[in-house]
CSV table of C-alpha atoms and ligand atoms in Angstrom, one decimal:
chain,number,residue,atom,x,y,z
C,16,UNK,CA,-19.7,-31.0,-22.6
C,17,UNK,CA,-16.3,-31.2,-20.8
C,18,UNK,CA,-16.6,-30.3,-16.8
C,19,UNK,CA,-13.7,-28.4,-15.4
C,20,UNK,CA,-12.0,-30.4,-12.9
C,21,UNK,CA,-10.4,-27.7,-10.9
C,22,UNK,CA,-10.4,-26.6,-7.7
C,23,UNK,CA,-12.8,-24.1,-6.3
C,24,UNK,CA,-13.7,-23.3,-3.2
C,25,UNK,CA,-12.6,-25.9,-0.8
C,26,UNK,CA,-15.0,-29.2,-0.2
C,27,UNK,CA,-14.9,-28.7,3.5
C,28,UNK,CA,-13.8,-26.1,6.1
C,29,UNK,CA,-10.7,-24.8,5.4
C,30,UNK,CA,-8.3,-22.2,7.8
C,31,UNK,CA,-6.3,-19.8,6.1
C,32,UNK,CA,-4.0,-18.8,9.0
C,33,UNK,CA,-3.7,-14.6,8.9
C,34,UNK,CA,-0.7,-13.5,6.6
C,35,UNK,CA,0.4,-17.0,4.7
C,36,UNK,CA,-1.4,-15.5,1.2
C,37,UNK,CA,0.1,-11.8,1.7
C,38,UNK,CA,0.8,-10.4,-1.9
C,39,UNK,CA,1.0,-7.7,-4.3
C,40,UNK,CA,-2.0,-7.2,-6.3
C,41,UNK,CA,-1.5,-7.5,-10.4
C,42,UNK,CA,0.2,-4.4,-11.8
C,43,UNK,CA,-2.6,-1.8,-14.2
C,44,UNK,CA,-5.4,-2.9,-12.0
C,45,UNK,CA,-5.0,0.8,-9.6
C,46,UNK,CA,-3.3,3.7,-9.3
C,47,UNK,CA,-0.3,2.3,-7.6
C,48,UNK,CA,0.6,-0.6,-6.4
C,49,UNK,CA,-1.1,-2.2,-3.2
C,50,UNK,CA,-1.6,-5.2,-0.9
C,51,UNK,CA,-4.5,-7.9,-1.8
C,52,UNK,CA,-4.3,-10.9,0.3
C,53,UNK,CA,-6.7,-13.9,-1.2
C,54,UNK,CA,-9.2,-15.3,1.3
C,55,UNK,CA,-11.2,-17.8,-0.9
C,56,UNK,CA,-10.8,-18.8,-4.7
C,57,UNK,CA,-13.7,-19.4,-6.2
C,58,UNK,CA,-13.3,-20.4,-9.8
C,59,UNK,CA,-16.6,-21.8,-11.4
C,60,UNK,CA,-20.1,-20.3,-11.4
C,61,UNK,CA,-21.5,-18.8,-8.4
C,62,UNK,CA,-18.6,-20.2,-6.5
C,63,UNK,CA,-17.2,-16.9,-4.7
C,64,UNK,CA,-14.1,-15.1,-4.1
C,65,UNK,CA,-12.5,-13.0,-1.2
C,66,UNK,CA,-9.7,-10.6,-0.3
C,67,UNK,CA,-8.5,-8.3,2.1
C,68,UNK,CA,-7.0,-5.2,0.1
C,69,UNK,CA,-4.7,-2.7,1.6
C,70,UNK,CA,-3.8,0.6,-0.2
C,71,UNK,CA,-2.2,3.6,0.4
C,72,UNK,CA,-3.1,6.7,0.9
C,73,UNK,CA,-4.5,8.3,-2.6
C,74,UNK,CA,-4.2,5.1,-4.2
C,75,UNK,CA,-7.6,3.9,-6.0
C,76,UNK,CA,-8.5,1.1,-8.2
C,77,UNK,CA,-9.4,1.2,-12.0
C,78,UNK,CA,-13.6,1.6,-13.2
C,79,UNK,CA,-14.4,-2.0,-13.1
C,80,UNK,CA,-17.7,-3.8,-12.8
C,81,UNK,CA,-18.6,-7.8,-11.0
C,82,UNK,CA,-20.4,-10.2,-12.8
C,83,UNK,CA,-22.4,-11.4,-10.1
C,84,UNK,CA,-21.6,-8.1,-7.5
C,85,UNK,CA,-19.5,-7.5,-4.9
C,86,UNK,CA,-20.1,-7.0,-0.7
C,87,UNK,CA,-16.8,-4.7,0.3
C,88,UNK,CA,-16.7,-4.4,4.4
C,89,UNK,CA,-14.1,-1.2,5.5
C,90,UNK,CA,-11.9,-3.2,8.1
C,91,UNK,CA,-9.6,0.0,8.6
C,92,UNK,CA,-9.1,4.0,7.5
C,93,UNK,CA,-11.0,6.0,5.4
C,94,UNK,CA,-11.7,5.4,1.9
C,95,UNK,CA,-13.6,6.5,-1.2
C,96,UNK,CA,-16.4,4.7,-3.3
C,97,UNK,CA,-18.0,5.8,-6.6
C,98,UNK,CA,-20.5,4.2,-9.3
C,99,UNK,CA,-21.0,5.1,-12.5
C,100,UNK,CA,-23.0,8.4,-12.4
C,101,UNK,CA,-22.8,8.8,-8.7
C,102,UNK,CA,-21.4,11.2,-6.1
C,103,UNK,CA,-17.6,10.2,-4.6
C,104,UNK,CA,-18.9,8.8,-1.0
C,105,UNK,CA,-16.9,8.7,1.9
C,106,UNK,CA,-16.4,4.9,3.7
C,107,UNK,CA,-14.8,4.1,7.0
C,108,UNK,CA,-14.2,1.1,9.3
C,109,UNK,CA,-17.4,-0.4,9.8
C,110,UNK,CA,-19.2,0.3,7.3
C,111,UNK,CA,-20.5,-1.8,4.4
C,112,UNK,CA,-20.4,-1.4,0.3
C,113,UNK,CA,-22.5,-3.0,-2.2
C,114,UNK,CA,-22.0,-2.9,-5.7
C,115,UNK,CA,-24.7,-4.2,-8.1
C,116,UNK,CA,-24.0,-7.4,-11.1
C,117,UNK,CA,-22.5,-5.5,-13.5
C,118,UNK,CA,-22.1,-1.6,-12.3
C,119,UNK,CA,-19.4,0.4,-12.9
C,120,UNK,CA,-17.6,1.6,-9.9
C,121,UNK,CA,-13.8,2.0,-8.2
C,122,UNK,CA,-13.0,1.8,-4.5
C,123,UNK,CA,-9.5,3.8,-3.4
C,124,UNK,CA,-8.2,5.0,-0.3
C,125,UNK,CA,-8.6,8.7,0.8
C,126,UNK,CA,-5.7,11.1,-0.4
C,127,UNK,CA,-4.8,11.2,3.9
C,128,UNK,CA,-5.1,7.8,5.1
C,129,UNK,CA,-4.4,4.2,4.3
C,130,UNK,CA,-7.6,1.9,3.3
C,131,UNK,CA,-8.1,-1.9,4.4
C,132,UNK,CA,-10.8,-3.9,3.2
C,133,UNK,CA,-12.5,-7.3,2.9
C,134,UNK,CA,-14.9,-8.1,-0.2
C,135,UNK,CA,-16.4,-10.9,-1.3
C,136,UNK,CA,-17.5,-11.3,-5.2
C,137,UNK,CA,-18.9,-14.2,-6.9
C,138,UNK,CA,-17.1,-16.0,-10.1
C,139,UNK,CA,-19.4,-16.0,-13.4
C,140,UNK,CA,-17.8,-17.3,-16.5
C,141,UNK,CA,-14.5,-17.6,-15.1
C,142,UNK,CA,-14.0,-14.3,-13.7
C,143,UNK,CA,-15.6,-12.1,-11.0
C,144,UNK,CA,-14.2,-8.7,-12.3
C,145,UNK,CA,-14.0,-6.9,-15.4
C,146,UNK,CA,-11.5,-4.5,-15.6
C,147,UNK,CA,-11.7,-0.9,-17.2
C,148,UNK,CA,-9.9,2.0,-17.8
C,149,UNK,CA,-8.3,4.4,-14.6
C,150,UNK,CA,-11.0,6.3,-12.5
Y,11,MN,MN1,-15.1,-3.5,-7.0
């Protein structure tokens, strides 16, 4: 059994000073393109990962599903969430999303306003999202 040697989440505190990880997110993963900023990067099981997200207005992320979940906190504007089977639900600064292990959902930004976010999802099998087809 081989153990893989690298990094996760860091061994001790660790700052990540506001703006030094500012990037575009992976083109195919949305409707358009929009700002994800990495927080933490977990890589092996359990360890987790963060971002802040920033999309435009009308902008919304493919169906897609988290291994091990995902905790989204609205940090600015309005937005929409939506599982599998479920109603469109509006979300605004303040308010909390969680998403089960597993169920399919997309998060976007309302057609009139921008849409900030942080979430926090947990790494199982290499990964902590699945990505499916647009919403
Ligand atoms: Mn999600």
């Amino acid at each position: 059994m081989t153990v893989d040697a690298a990094p996760g989440n860091p061994g001790e505190m660790a700052i990540r000073r506001a703006g030094s990880a500012i990037a575009r997110a992976p083109d195919g993963i949305a409707s358009g393109p929009f700002w994800a900023e990495p927080l933490l990067e977990g890589r092996h099981d359990g360890e987790m990962t963060a971002i802040r997200a920033t999309f435009d207005p009308g902008i919304r992320t493919r169906w897609h599903s988290h291994p091990l979940g995902q905790l989204l906190y609205v940090l600015h504007g309005v937005g929409l969430v939506q599982r599998d089977g479920g109603a469109e639900e509006e979300v605004r600064a303040g308010d909390s999303v969680w998403f089960a292990p597993d169920e399919r959902h997309w998060h976007g930004a309302a057609a009139d306003s921008v849409f900030a976010y942080v979430s926090i999802q947990p790494v199982r099998d290499g990964t902590a999202v699945h990505w499916m087809e647009p919403a």
